[in-house]
Amino acid sequence: MYMDHSATSPVDREVFEAMKPYFVDKFGNASTLYSMGRDARKAMESARTQVALLIGAKAEEIIFTSGGTESDNIAIKGVAYRLKDKGNHIITSAIEHPAVEETCKYLEKNGFEVTYLPVYEEGIVRISDLEDAITDRTILITIMHANNEIGTIQPIAEIGEIAREKGIYFHTDAVQSVGKIPVNVEDLNVDMLSLSAHKVYGPKGIGALYVKKGVRLEPIIHGGGHEKGLRPGTENVAGVVGLGKACEIAEKNLSYDAKYITNLRNKLIKGVLDSVEQSYLNGHPIKRLPNNINFRFSSIEGESLVLHLDSKGIAASTGSACSSKKLEPSHVLTAIGLKEVDAHGSLRLTLGKENTAEDIDHAIKSIQEVVKTLRELSPLWCAAPDAEK
Ligand code: PLP
């Protein structure tokens, strides 16, 4: 029972079938002139249109990359290096994925100044904080659309409007939102947007960066000039075809899937909060992704919870997949004000279209059982006064 779709999602059968020919039979290099190369190029260009359609962009505004991390790096460093003579200030949020957070930290070590906007208990940045942070040295605002741990959705269109008014470039990491909620680059007022195939039933190692027409980025990778010189390297044709197909399917099914998954999510949240004492939902109750649930249980270690749920056939996670090997508490959970001990007692379940109502019943029952077992063994729980239990 897979409930970790924010870490990655299974490749859709249709996506896999679309990709298959491009490994063995149609293996041509898309940059060659003979027919096999031209066929590969044609497949890539039709995938570019499929990606563009999902996010309301033009095909020529899509750059294929190796995934969300690379898209974030190309956008953020690309603006920073291009505009370094104009200014050195970047604004981001305190809850970004490491692909943005670490890129900003790297730039800080190289002469740039970064403001990390707080997100408060609800996990959302405040427009007034953003306005206060802008200076005449600000060259870039990069704020994620939806958070990978707690699923909160940021007011991207409003932020984009302010960025436009002030003439500041605006990038959003939409890796978790694309394919799950409507994403339209025009409505969101963004200049750059990152997405990744493996979060939307596509293959790993392929993604895209939307770069609005007229936005100039300094390349951070150098080579043969592919993808407008921003992402040189022989194209991953099969991956690109898979990304395109995944976007086409997401576009077709988005509203049905979002409704279906939201119902499952609400059933799971209610089932657990109603039946497990001292259980709480992290993040905003409504402004969150349809598939995201992030619980906190007092007196419990998230890792033990995940391992016990695994033994009951449920794949879930404590925080983001990228931070699951770290011992420190998640920076997202501490940014919403959780104490270290509470951040360690958190569990993320991210649902997908193949989950069923029976899965949810099984998950609720399993969480009840596992929390009970772990608390019986927890010195923290046993020592807590009865009134707090
Ligand atoms: N940004 C966000 C919000 C993510 O959740 C992830 C992956 O978890 C990434 C970026 C990185 O994407 P990729 O794994 O394609 O490099």
Coordinates of N, CA and C in Angstrom, one line a residue, residues 225-330:
G225 N 25.3 23.3 -26.3 CA 24.2 24.2 -26.7 C 22.8 23.7 -26.8
H226 N 22.6 22.5 -26.3 CA 21.2 22.0 -26.3 C 20.3 22.8 -25.4
E227 N 19.0 22.7 -25.6 CA 18.0 23.3 -24.8 C 18.4 24.8 -24.6
K228 N 18.6 25.5 -25.7 CA 18.9 26.9 -25.7 C 20.1 27.3 -24.9
G229 N 21.0 26.3 -24.8 CA 22.3 26.5 -24.1 C 22.1 26.5 -22.6
L230 N 20.9 26.2 -22.1 CA 20.7 26.3 -20.6 C 20.9 24.9 -20.0
R231 N 20.7 23.8 -20.9 CA 20.9 22.5 -20.4 C 21.6 21.6 -21.4
P232 N 22.8 21.9 -21.7 CA 23.5 21.2 -22.8 C 23.7 19.7 -22.4
G233 N 23.8 18.8 -23.4 CA 24.0 17.4 -23.1 C 23.0 16.6 -24.0
T234 N 23.5 15.5 -24.6 CA 22.6 14.7 -25.4 C 21.3 14.4 -24.8
E235 N 20.2 14.7 -25.5 CA 18.9 14.6 -24.9 C 18.4 13.2 -24.4
N236 N 17.8 13.2 -23.3 CA 17.2 11.9 -22.8 C 15.8 11.8 -23.4
V237 N 15.8 11.3 -24.7 CA 14.6 11.3 -25.5 C 13.5 10.4 -24.8
A238 N 13.8 9.2 -24.3 CA 12.8 8.4 -23.7 C 12.2 9.1 -22.5
G239 N 13.1 9.7 -21.7 CA 12.7 10.4 -20.5 C 11.7 11.6 -20.9
V240 N 12.1 12.3 -21.9 CA 11.3 13.5 -22.3 C 10.0 13.0 -22.8
V241 N 9.9 11.9 -23.5 CA 8.7 11.3 -24.0 C 7.8 10.9 -22.8
G242 N 8.4 10.3 -21.8 CA 7.7 9.9 -20.6 C 7.2 11.1 -19.9
L243 N 8.0 12.1 -19.8 CA 7.5 13.3 -19.1 C 6.3 13.9 -19.8
G244 N 6.4 14.0 -21.1 CA 5.3 14.5 -22.0 C 4.0 13.7 -21.8
K245 N 4.1 12.4 -21.8 CA 3.0 11.6 -21.7 C 2.4 11.7 -20.3
A246 N 3.2 11.8 -19.3 CA 2.7 11.9 -17.9 C 2.0 13.3 -17.8
C247 N 2.5 14.3 -18.4 CA 1.8 15.6 -18.3 C 0.5 15.6 -19.1
E248 N 0.4 14.9 -20.2 CA -0.8 14.7 -21.0 C -1.9 14.0 -20.1
I249 N -1.5 12.9 -19.5 CA -2.4 12.2 -18.6 C -2.9 13.0 -17.4
A250 N -1.9 13.8 -16.8 CA -2.3 14.6 -15.7 C -3.3 15.7 -16.1
E251 N -3.1 16.2 -17.2 CA -4.0 17.3 -17.7 C -5.4 16.8 -17.9
K252 N -5.5 15.6 -18.5 CA -6.8 15.0 -18.7 C -7.5 14.6 -17.4
N253 N -6.8 14.1 -16.4 CA -7.4 13.6 -15.2 C -7.4 14.5 -14.0
L254 N -6.7 15.6 -14.2 CA -6.5 16.4 -12.9 C -7.7 16.7 -12.1
S255 N -8.8 17.1 -12.6 CA -9.9 17.5 -11.7 C -10.5 16.3 -11.1
Y256 N -10.6 15.2 -11.9 CA -11.2 14.0 -11.3 C -10.3 13.4 -10.2
D257 N -9.0 13.3 -10.5 CA -8.0 12.8 -9.5 C -8.0 13.6 -8.2
A258 N -8.0 15.0 -8.4 CA -7.9 15.8 -7.3 C -9.1 15.6 -6.3
K259 N -10.3 15.5 -6.9 CA -11.5 15.3 -6.1 C -11.4 14.0 -5.4
Y260 N -11.1 12.9 -6.2 CA -11.0 11.6 -5.6 C -10.0 11.5 -4.5
I261 N -8.8 12.1 -4.7 CA -7.8 11.9 -3.7 C -8.1 12.8 -2.5
T262 N -8.7 14.0 -2.7 CA -9.1 14.8 -1.6 C -10.0 14.1 -0.6
N263 N -11.0 13.4 -1.2 CA -12.0 12.6 -0.4 C -11.2 11.6 0.5
L264 N -10.3 10.9 -0.2 CA -9.5 9.9 0.6 C -8.7 10.5 1.7
R265 N -8.1 11.6 1.3 CA -7.3 12.4 2.3 C -8.1 12.8 3.5
N266 N -9.3 13.4 3.2 CA -10.1 13.9 4.3 C -10.6 12.7 5.2
K267 N -10.9 11.6 4.6 CA -11.4 10.4 5.3 C -10.2 9.9 6.3
L268 N -9.0 9.9 5.8 CA -7.9 9.4 6.6 C -7.6 10.4 7.7
I269 N -7.6 11.7 7.4 CA -7.4 12.7 8.5 C -8.4 12.6 9.6
K270 N -9.7 12.5 9.2 CA -10.8 12.5 10.2 C -10.7 11.2 11.0
G271 N -10.4 10.1 10.3 CA -10.4 8.8 10.9 C -9.3 8.7 12.0
V272 N -8.2 9.3 11.7 CA -7.0 9.3 12.7 C -7.3 10.3 13.8
L273 N -7.6 11.6 13.4 CA -7.7 12.6 14.5 C -8.9 12.2 15.5
D274 N -9.9 11.6 14.9 CA -11.1 11.2 15.8 C -10.8 10.0 16.7
S275 N -9.8 9.2 16.3 CA -9.7 8.0 17.1 C -8.3 7.8 17.8
V276 N -7.4 8.7 17.5 CA -6.1 8.5 18.2 C -5.9 9.8 19.0
E277 N -5.8 9.6 20.4 CA -5.6 10.7 21.2 C -4.3 11.4 21.0
Q278 N -4.3 12.7 21.3 CA -3.1 13.5 21.0 C -2.4 13.3 19.7
S279 N -3.3 13.4 18.7 CA -2.8 13.4 17.3 C -3.3 14.7 16.7
Y280 N -2.4 15.2 15.8 CA -2.6 16.6 15.3 C -2.2 16.6 13.8
L281 N -2.8 17.5 13.1 CA -2.5 17.7 11.7 C -1.5 18.8 11.5
N282 N -0.3 18.6 10.9 CA 0.7 19.7 10.7 C 0.3 20.4 9.4
G283 N 0.5 21.7 9.4 CA 0.2 22.5 8.2 C -1.2 23.1 8.2
H284 N -1.5 23.7 7.1 CA -2.8 24.4 7.0 C -3.9 23.3 6.7
P285 N -5.1 23.5 7.4 CA -6.1 22.5 7.2 C -6.7 22.4 5.8
I286 N -6.8 23.6 5.1 CA -7.4 23.6 3.8 C -6.4 24.0 2.7
K287 N -5.6 24.9 2.9 CA -4.7 25.4 1.8 C -3.5 24.4 1.8
R288 N -3.8 23.1 1.4 CA -2.8 22.1 1.3 C -3.1 21.2 0.1
L289 N -2.1 20.5 -0.4 CA -2.3 19.6 -1.6 C -3.4 18.6 -1.3
P290 N -4.1 18.2 -2.4 CA -5.1 17.2 -2.2 C -4.6 15.9 -1.6
N291 N -3.3 15.6 -1.8 CA -2.9 14.3 -1.4 C -2.0 14.3 -0.2
N292 N -1.9 15.4 0.5 CA -0.9 15.5 1.6 C -1.5 15.4 3.0
I293 N -1.0 14.5 3.8 CA -1.4 14.4 5.2 C -0.1 14.4 6.0
N294 N 0.0 15.3 7.0 CA 1.2 15.2 7.9 C 0.7 15.3 9.3
F295 N 0.8 14.1 10.0 CA 0.3 14.0 11.4 C 1.5 14.2 12.4
R296 N 1.1 14.6 13.6 CA 2.0 14.6 14.7 C 1.4 13.8 15.8
F297 N 2.2 12.9 16.4 CA 1.7 12.1 17.5 C 2.6 12.4 18.7
S298 N 2.1 12.8 19.9 CA 3.0 13.0 21.0 C 3.6 11.7 21.5
S299 N 4.8 11.8 22.0 CA 5.5 10.7 22.7 C 5.9 9.6 21.8
I300 N 6.0 9.9 20.5 CA 6.3 8.8 19.5 C 7.5 9.2 18.6
E301 N 8.3 8.3 18.2 CA 9.3 8.6 17.2 C 8.8 8.3 15.8
G302 N 8.9 9.2 14.9 CA 8.4 9.1 13.6 C 9.0 7.8 12.9
E303 N 10.3 7.6 13.1 CA 11.0 6.5 12.4 C 10.4 5.2 12.8
S304 N 10.1 5.0 14.1 CA 9.5 3.7 14.6 C 8.2 3.5 13.9
L305 N 7.4 4.6 13.9 CA 6.1 4.6 13.3 C 6.2 4.1 11.8
V306 N 7.1 4.7 11.1 CA 7.3 4.3 9.7 C 7.6 2.9 9.5
L307 N 8.5 2.4 10.4 CA 9.0 1.0 10.3 C 7.9 0.0 10.7
H308 N 7.1 0.4 11.7 CA 6.0 -0.5 12.1 C 4.9 -0.5 11.0
L309 N 4.7 0.7 10.4 CA 3.6 0.7 9.3 C 4.1 -0.1 8.1
D310 N 5.4 -0.1 7.9 CA 6.0 -0.9 6.8 C 5.6 -2.4 7.0
S311 N 5.8 -2.8 8.3 CA 5.5 -4.2 8.6 C 4.0 -4.5 8.4
K312 N 3.2 -3.5 8.3 CA 1.7 -3.7 8.0 C 1.4 -3.4 6.6
G313 N 2.5 -3.3 5.8 CA 2.3 -3.1 4.3 C 2.1 -1.7 3.9
I314 N 2.4 -0.7 4.7 CA 2.1 0.7 4.3 C 3.5 1.4 4.2
A315 N 3.7 2.0 3.0 CA 4.9 2.8 2.8 C 4.6 4.3 3.0
A316 N 5.2 4.8 4.1 CA 4.9 6.2 4.4 C 6.3 6.8 4.8
S317 N 6.3 8.1 5.2 CA 7.6 8.7 5.5 C 7.5 9.7 6.7
T318 N 8.7 10.0 7.2 CA 8.6 10.9 8.4 C 8.6 12.3 8.0
G319 N 9.5 12.7 7.0 CA 9.5 14.0 6.5 C 9.6 14.0 5.0
S320 N 10.5 14.7 4.4 CA 10.7 14.5 3.0 C 11.7 13.4 2.8
A321 N 11.6 12.8 1.6 CA 12.5 11.6 1.3 C 13.9 12.1 1.5
C322 N 14.2 13.3 1.1 CA 15.6 13.8 1.0 C 16.2 13.9 2.4
S323 N 15.3 14.2 3.4 CA 15.8 14.5 4.8 C 15.7 13.3 5.7
S324 N 15.2 12.1 5.1 CA 14.9 11.0 6.0 C 16.1 10.3 6.5
K325 N 17.3 10.7 6.0 CA 18.5 10.1 6.5 C 19.2 11.0 7.6
K326 N 18.7 12.2 7.7 CA 19.3 13.1 8.7 C 18.7 12.9 10.0
L327 N 19.5 13.2 11.1 CA 18.9 13.0 12.4 C 18.3 14.3 12.9
E328 N 18.6 15.5 12.3 CA 18.0 16.7 12.8 C 16.6 16.7 12.4
P329 N 15.8 17.5 13.2 CA 14.4 17.5 12.9 C 14.2 18.3 11.5
S330 N 13.1 18.1 10.9 CA 12.9 18.7 9.6 C 12.8 20.3 9.7

